[in-house]
Coordinates of C-alpha atoms and ligand atoms in Angstrom, one line a residue:
M20 CA 0.0 0.0 0.0
G21 CA 1.4 3.4 -0.9
H22 CA 1.7 6.2 1.6
R23 CA 0.7 9.8 1.4
I24 CA 4.0 11.7 1.5
L25 CA 4.9 15.4 1.7
L26 CA 8.3 16.0 0.1
L27 CA 10.4 19.1 0.8
G28 CA 13.3 20.1 -1.4
A29 CA 11.9 18.2 -4.4
T30 CA 13.6 20.4 -7.0
G31 CA 17.1 19.7 -5.6
T32 CA 19.5 17.1 -6.9
I33 CA 18.5 14.4 -4.5
G34 CA 15.0 15.7 -4.1
R35 CA 14.2 15.1 -7.8
A36 CA 15.6 11.6 -7.7
T37 CA 13.7 10.9 -4.4
A38 CA 10.4 12.1 -5.9
R39 CA 11.0 9.6 -8.8
A40 CA 11.8 6.8 -6.4
L41 CA 8.8 7.5 -4.2
V42 CA 6.4 7.7 -7.2
A43 CA 7.8 4.5 -8.6
R44 CA 7.1 2.7 -5.3
G45 CA 3.4 3.7 -5.6
H46 CA 3.4 6.4 -3.0
E47 CA 1.2 9.5 -3.4
V48 CA 3.8 12.3 -3.4
V49 CA 3.0 16.0 -2.8
C50 CA 6.0 18.4 -3.4
F51 CA 6.1 21.7 -1.7
L52 CA 8.0 24.2 -3.8
R53 CA 9.0 27.9 -3.6
P54 CA 6.2 30.4 -4.4
Q55 CA 8.1 31.5 -7.5
A56 CA 8.9 28.0 -8.7
D57 CA 8.5 27.4 -12.5
T58 CA 5.6 25.0 -12.3
A59 CA 5.8 23.9 -15.9
A60 CA 9.5 23.0 -15.5
A61 CA 8.9 21.4 -12.1
A62 CA 6.1 19.3 -13.6
R63 CA 8.5 17.9 -16.2
L64 CA 11.1 17.2 -13.5
L65 CA 8.6 15.6 -11.1
P66 CA 6.2 13.4 -13.1
G67 CA 3.5 11.7 -11.2
A68 CA 3.8 14.1 -8.2
T69 CA 1.4 16.8 -7.1
L70 CA 3.0 20.3 -6.9
R71 CA 2.1 22.9 -4.3
L72 CA 3.7 26.3 -3.9
G73 CA 4.4 28.3 -0.7
D74 CA 7.0 29.5 1.8
V75 CA 8.7 26.7 3.7
T76 CA 10.0 29.3 6.2
S77 CA 6.4 30.3 7.3
A78 CA 4.3 28.2 9.7
G79 CA 1.2 29.7 8.1
S80 CA 2.2 28.8 4.6
L81 CA 3.2 25.3 5.5
A82 CA -0.3 24.7 7.1
R83 CA -2.3 26.5 4.5
D84 CA -0.4 25.8 1.3
A85 CA 1.5 22.5 1.9
F86 CA -0.5 20.3 4.3
R87 CA -3.9 22.1 3.8
G88 CA -5.4 20.4 6.7
E89 CA -5.2 17.0 4.9
R90 CA -3.8 13.8 6.4
F91 CA -0.3 12.7 5.5
D92 CA 1.6 9.6 6.6
V93 CA 5.3 10.6 6.0
L94 CA 7.3 13.8 5.7
V95 CA 10.4 13.3 3.5
S96 CA 12.9 16.2 3.5
C97 CA 15.7 16.8 0.9
L98 CA 15.5 20.5 1.7
A99 CA 18.8 22.2 2.3
S100 CA 20.4 25.6 2.2
R101 CA 21.7 26.1 -1.3
T102 CA 24.7 28.2 -0.1
G103 CA 25.5 26.8 3.4
A104 CA 26.1 30.4 4.5
P105 CA 25.3 30.6 8.2
R106 CA 22.1 32.7 8.1
D107 CA 20.6 30.7 5.3
A108 CA 21.7 27.4 6.9
W109 CA 20.0 28.2 10.1
A110 CA 16.8 29.5 8.3
I111 CA 16.5 26.4 6.1
D112 CA 18.4 23.4 7.6
H113 CA 17.1 24.2 11.1
D114 CA 14.2 26.7 11.4
A115 CA 12.2 25.6 8.4
H116 CA 12.5 22.0 9.4
V117 CA 11.2 22.7 12.9
L118 CA 8.2 24.4 11.4
A119 CA 7.6 21.6 8.9
L120 CA 7.9 19.0 11.8
D121 CA 5.2 20.8 13.7
A122 CA 2.9 21.1 10.7
A123 CA 3.5 17.4 9.8
R124 CA 2.6 16.2 13.3
T125 CA -0.7 18.2 13.1
S126 CA -1.4 16.5 9.8
G127 CA -1.0 13.0 11.2
V128 CA 2.5 12.3 10.0
T129 CA 4.0 9.4 12.0
H130 CA 7.4 9.1 10.3
V131 CA 10.0 11.7 9.1
V132 CA 12.8 10.8 6.7
L133 CA 15.5 13.4 6.7
L134 CA 18.4 13.8 4.2
S135 CA 21.3 15.1 6.3
A136 CA 25.1 14.7 5.6
I137 CA 27.8 12.5 6.9
C138 CA 30.0 15.5 7.7
V139 CA 27.8 16.4 10.6
Q140 CA 29.6 13.7 12.6
K141 CA 32.5 16.2 12.9
P142 CA 30.8 19.6 13.0
L143 CA 33.0 22.6 12.4
L144 CA 30.8 24.7 10.1
A145 CA 27.6 26.7 10.7
F146 CA 25.5 24.5 8.3
Q147 CA 26.6 21.4 10.1
H148 CA 25.6 22.8 13.5
A149 CA 22.2 23.8 12.1
K150 CA 21.6 20.3 10.7
L151 CA 22.7 18.7 13.9
A152 CA 20.4 20.9 16.0
F153 CA 17.4 19.8 13.9
E154 CA 18.5 16.2 13.9
R155 CA 18.3 16.4 17.7
K156 CA 14.8 17.9 17.7
L157 CA 13.6 15.2 15.3
M158 CA 15.0 12.4 17.5
E159 CA 13.2 13.9 20.5
S160 CA 9.9 14.5 18.6
G161 CA 8.3 11.2 19.5
L162 CA 7.7 10.5 15.8
T163 CA 9.5 7.7 14.0
W164 CA 12.6 9.1 12.3
S165 CA 15.2 8.0 9.8
I166 CA 18.2 10.3 9.4
V167 CA 20.1 9.6 6.2
R168 CA 23.7 10.8 6.3
P169 CA 25.2 10.2 2.8
T170 CA 28.8 10.6 1.7
A171 CA 29.7 12.5 -1.4
F172 CA 27.4 13.0 -4.4
F173 CA 28.6 12.5 -8.0
K174 CA 27.9 16.2 -8.8
S175 CA 30.4 17.3 -6.1
L176 CA 33.1 15.1 -7.7
S177 CA 32.5 16.1 -11.4
G178 CA 33.7 19.7 -11.5
Q179 CA 37.0 19.0 -13.2
I180 CA 35.8 16.8 -16.2
E181 CA 35.8 19.8 -18.5
R182 CA 39.2 21.2 -17.5
V183 CA 40.8 17.8 -17.9
R184 CA 39.1 17.4 -21.3
K185 CA 40.7 20.7 -22.3
G186 CA 44.1 19.5 -21.4
K187 CA 44.4 21.3 -18.1
P188 CA 45.8 19.6 -14.9
F189 CA 43.6 18.0 -12.3
L190 CA 43.7 20.1 -9.2
V191 CA 44.2 18.4 -5.8
F192 CA 44.8 19.6 -2.3
G193 CA 48.1 18.3 -0.9
D194 CA 49.1 15.3 -2.9
G195 CA 45.5 14.3 -3.6
T196 CA 45.4 11.6 -0.9
L197 CA 44.4 13.7 2.1
T198 CA 40.8 12.5 1.9
A199 CA 38.6 9.7 0.5
C200 CA 35.0 9.0 0.0
K201 CA 32.5 6.4 -1.2
P202 CA 30.5 8.4 -3.8
V203 CA 26.8 7.6 -4.1
S204 CA 24.7 8.2 -7.2
D205 CA 21.5 10.3 -7.0
D206 CA 19.3 7.4 -7.9
D207 CA 20.9 4.9 -5.5
L208 CA 20.7 7.4 -2.7
A209 CA 17.0 8.2 -3.6
A210 CA 16.2 4.5 -3.6
Y211 CA 17.8 4.2 -0.1
I212 CA 15.8 7.2 1.2
A213 CA 12.5 5.9 -0.3
G214 CA 13.3 2.5 1.2
C215 CA 13.5 4.0 4.7
I216 CA 9.7 4.2 4.8
D217 CA 9.0 0.5 4.8
D218 CA 12.2 -0.9 6.3
P219 CA 11.9 -1.1 10.1
D220 CA 15.7 -1.5 10.3
R221 CA 16.0 2.1 9.1
H222 CA 13.5 3.4 11.7
N223 CA 14.9 5.5 14.6
R224 CA 18.4 5.2 13.2
I225 CA 21.1 7.5 12.0
L226 CA 22.1 6.0 8.7
P227 CA 25.5 6.9 7.3
I228 CA 25.5 5.7 3.7
G229 CA 27.9 5.6 0.7
G230 CA 27.9 4.1 -2.7
P231 CA 29.4 0.8 -4.0
G232 CA 33.0 -0.1 -4.3
P233 CA 36.1 1.0 -2.3
A234 CA 36.7 4.5 -1.0
I235 CA 38.5 6.6 -3.5
T236 CA 40.8 9.6 -3.1
P237 CA 40.8 12.8 -5.3
R238 CA 44.1 11.5 -6.9
E239 CA 42.4 8.3 -8.0
Q240 CA 39.5 10.3 -9.4
G241 CA 41.9 12.3 -11.5
E242 CA 43.9 9.3 -12.6
H243 CA 40.7 7.6 -13.8
L244 CA 39.6 10.6 -15.7
F245 CA 43.0 10.9 -17.5
R246 CA 42.7 7.1 -18.4
L247 CA 39.2 7.6 -19.8
L248 CA 40.3 10.6 -21.8
E249 CA 43.5 8.8 -22.9
K250 CA 45.7 11.7 -21.7
P251 CA 48.8 11.5 -19.6
A252 CA 48.0 12.2 -15.9
K253 CA 48.8 15.8 -14.9
F254 CA 48.1 17.1 -11.4
K255 CA 48.5 20.5 -9.9
Q256 CA 49.0 20.4 -6.1
V257 CA 47.3 23.2 -4.2
P258 CA 48.6 23.6 -0.6
V259 CA 45.9 23.6 2.1
G260 CA 47.7 26.6 3.6
L261 CA 46.5 28.7 0.6
L262 CA 42.9 28.1 1.7
D263 CA 43.9 29.1 5.3
A264 CA 45.4 32.3 4.0
V265 CA 42.2 33.1 1.9
I266 CA 40.0 32.3 5.0
A267 CA 42.2 34.6 7.2
V268 CA 42.0 37.5 4.7
L269 CA 38.2 37.1 4.0
S270 CA 37.4 36.7 7.7
A271 CA 39.3 39.9 8.6
L272 CA 37.7 41.9 5.7
G273 CA 34.4 40.3 6.6
R274 CA 34.3 42.2 9.8
V275 CA 33.7 45.4 7.8
I276 CA 32.2 44.0 4.6
P277 CA 29.5 41.5 5.4
S278 CA 29.5 39.9 1.9
L279 CA 33.1 38.9 2.5
A280 CA 32.2 37.2 5.7
A281 CA 29.8 34.9 3.7
K282 CA 32.7 34.2 1.3
A283 CA 34.9 33.3 4.2
E284 CA 32.4 30.7 5.3
L285 CA 32.3 29.3 1.8
A286 CA 36.1 29.1 1.9
R287 CA 35.9 27.3 5.3
I288 CA 33.5 24.8 3.7
G289 CA 36.0 24.3 0.9
R290 CA 38.8 23.7 3.4
Y291 CA 36.7 21.2 5.3
Y292 CA 36.1 19.1 2.2
A293 CA 39.8 19.4 1.2
T294 CA 40.9 17.9 4.5
E295 CA 38.1 15.7 5.9
S296 CA 37.0 12.4 4.4
M297 CA 33.4 11.6 3.7
L298 CA 33.5 8.3 5.6
V299 CA 32.3 7.1 9.0
L300 CA 34.5 8.6 11.7
D301 CA 35.7 6.2 14.4
P302 CA 35.2 8.2 17.6
A303 CA 37.7 5.9 19.5
T304 CA 40.6 6.5 17.1
G305 CA 39.5 9.8 15.5
R306 CA 40.2 8.1 12.1
Y307 CA 37.9 7.8 9.1
D308 CA 37.0 4.2 8.4
A309 CA 36.0 3.1 4.9
D310 CA 35.1 -0.4 6.0
A311 CA 32.7 1.0 8.6
T312 CA 30.9 3.1 6.0
P313 CA 27.9 1.1 4.6
S314 CA 27.3 1.0 0.9
T315 CA 24.1 1.0 -1.2
G316 CA 23.4 0.7 -4.9
R317 CA 25.4 -0.4 -8.0
D318 CA 26.3 2.8 -9.9
T319 CA 29.9 3.9 -9.3
L320 CA 31.5 7.3 -9.8
F321 CA 33.8 5.8 -12.5
D322 CA 30.7 4.4 -14.4
F323 CA 29.3 7.9 -14.2
Y324 CA 32.6 9.5 -15.5
E325 CA 32.5 7.0 -18.4
R326 CA 28.9 8.0 -19.3
V327 CA 29.9 11.7 -19.2
V328 CA 33.2 11.3 -21.1
Q329 CA 32.3 8.6 -23.6
Q330 CA 28.6 8.8 -24.1
G331 CA 28.2 12.6 -23.7
Q332 CA 25.9 12.5 -20.6
R333 CA 25.7 16.1 -19.3
A334 CA 27.8 16.8 -16.2
P335 CA 25.6 17.9 -13.4
E336 CA 25.3 21.4 -12.0
R337 CA 27.3 21.6 -8.9
G338 CA 25.7 24.5 -7.0
D339 CA 27.3 26.9 -4.6
H340 CA 29.4 24.3 -2.6
A341 CA 31.8 23.7 -5.5
V342 CA 35.4 24.3 -4.8
F343 CA 37.2 23.2 -8.0
Ligands
NAP412 N1 26.9 17.6 -2.3 C1 27.3 16.5 -1.6 O1 28.2 15.8 -2.0 C2 26.6 16.1 -0.4 C3 27.0 15.0 0.3 C4 26.3 14.5 1.4 C5 25.2 15.2 1.9 N2 24.8 16.3 1.2 C6 23.6 17.0 1.7 O2 22.5 16.7 0.9 C7 21.5 17.7 1.1 C8 20.8 18.0 -0.2 O3 21.7 18.2 -1.3 P1 21.2 18.5 -2.7 O4 22.5 18.6 -3.5 O5 20.1 17.6 -3.2 O6 20.6 19.9 -2.5 P2 20.3 21.0 -3.6 O7 20.4 20.5 -5.0 O8 21.0 22.3 -3.3 O9 18.7 21.3 -3.3 C9 18.2 22.0 -2.2 C10 16.7 21.9 -2.2 O10 16.3 22.7 -1.1 C11 15.4 23.8 -1.6 N3 15.6 25.0 -0.9 C12 16.7 25.6 -0.5 N4 16.5 26.8 0.0 C13 15.1 27.0 0.0 C14 14.3 28.0 0.4 N5 14.7 29.2 1.0 N6 13.0 27.9 0.2 C15 12.5 26.8 -0.4 N7 13.2 25.7 -0.8 C16 14.6 25.9 -0.6 C17 15.8 24.0 -3.1 O11 14.8 24.6 -3.8 P3 15.1 25.4 -5.1 O12 15.3 24.4 -6.2 O13 13.8 26.2 -5.3 O14 16.3 26.3 -4.8 C18 16.1 22.5 -3.5 O15 14.8 21.9 -3.7 C19 22.2 18.8 1.7 O16 21.8 18.8 3.1 C20 23.7 18.5 1.7 O17 24.3 19.0 2.8 C21 25.5 16.8 0.1

């Protein structure tokens, strides 16, 4: 039997894939989009789902425009700040979710599936603190919850395909082996998120999740791209200290020019991903552990690179978090 689901963040990378996965499983999916959303474009992106427009940061709009006094079974959220800048992160990753949780409860929702991020296990950035604060509220809500903390998405690891194709070197921080991750495809992650609804093993659990295959470093990503493009491997090593210098300058200037403070936070986000692996962190050793990071799905990052390089599949838009 399908459930009645309210989906937040349905126009995002994982939200779109999740809407498809939920509809394919026979659920009735209602997507709540921004008031100014292009509904014709959204209808093409989200076939089989019902679209409603309103303001996710307003309790009144959530009640009136999203839930409309109707009964829903599950709230699924792929909603996230597009910039990760502190103010937006708290407004979206925390405050909007608190409002949506309240509205959901009033509409009879008994289960909330939240897309979070594996990096919140070592929170150093504003958006990570905002996500963690809501995770805690959700766990204390009394509703059934599933908190999905994925590793890296393909879009975040695809930014250099074009520069390598043009004969430029692949940029890495340090020697390119400072970090590793188990990339997960949009559709594999969406299937995992949708599967949370009917799998009791994913209820009331924090669920770190990566894609198939071994963990890979940025250097291995570059080497694979050069092989696919039949070019000799060429790397340019960027010292992490350069990012530290950028952060120091932007933070200092940001005290007088607020727009530079936001840029400093983006640089801090870049530094985090340059130095922290997207794998389960062992609290006892303080080390990232690829073997302890569960996998789902079948699609690998290297399969995806092959589709982009050899079959002309379009490389995804990377959004505001992109570093290279
Ligand atoms: N990138 C990675 O490698 C990675 C890895 C692990 C976890 N994650 C986490 O995964 C989550 C989702 O990522 P994603 O790439 O799918 O996100 P995304 O593509 O940036 O999509 C964000 C969604 O939230 C909506 N949204 C943002 N601000 C809004 C606002 N003010 N009002 C209404 N809607 C708003 C967007 O709507 P619009 O389309 O209207 O803007 C969009 O539907 C994030 O929490 C991220 O931290 C990312």
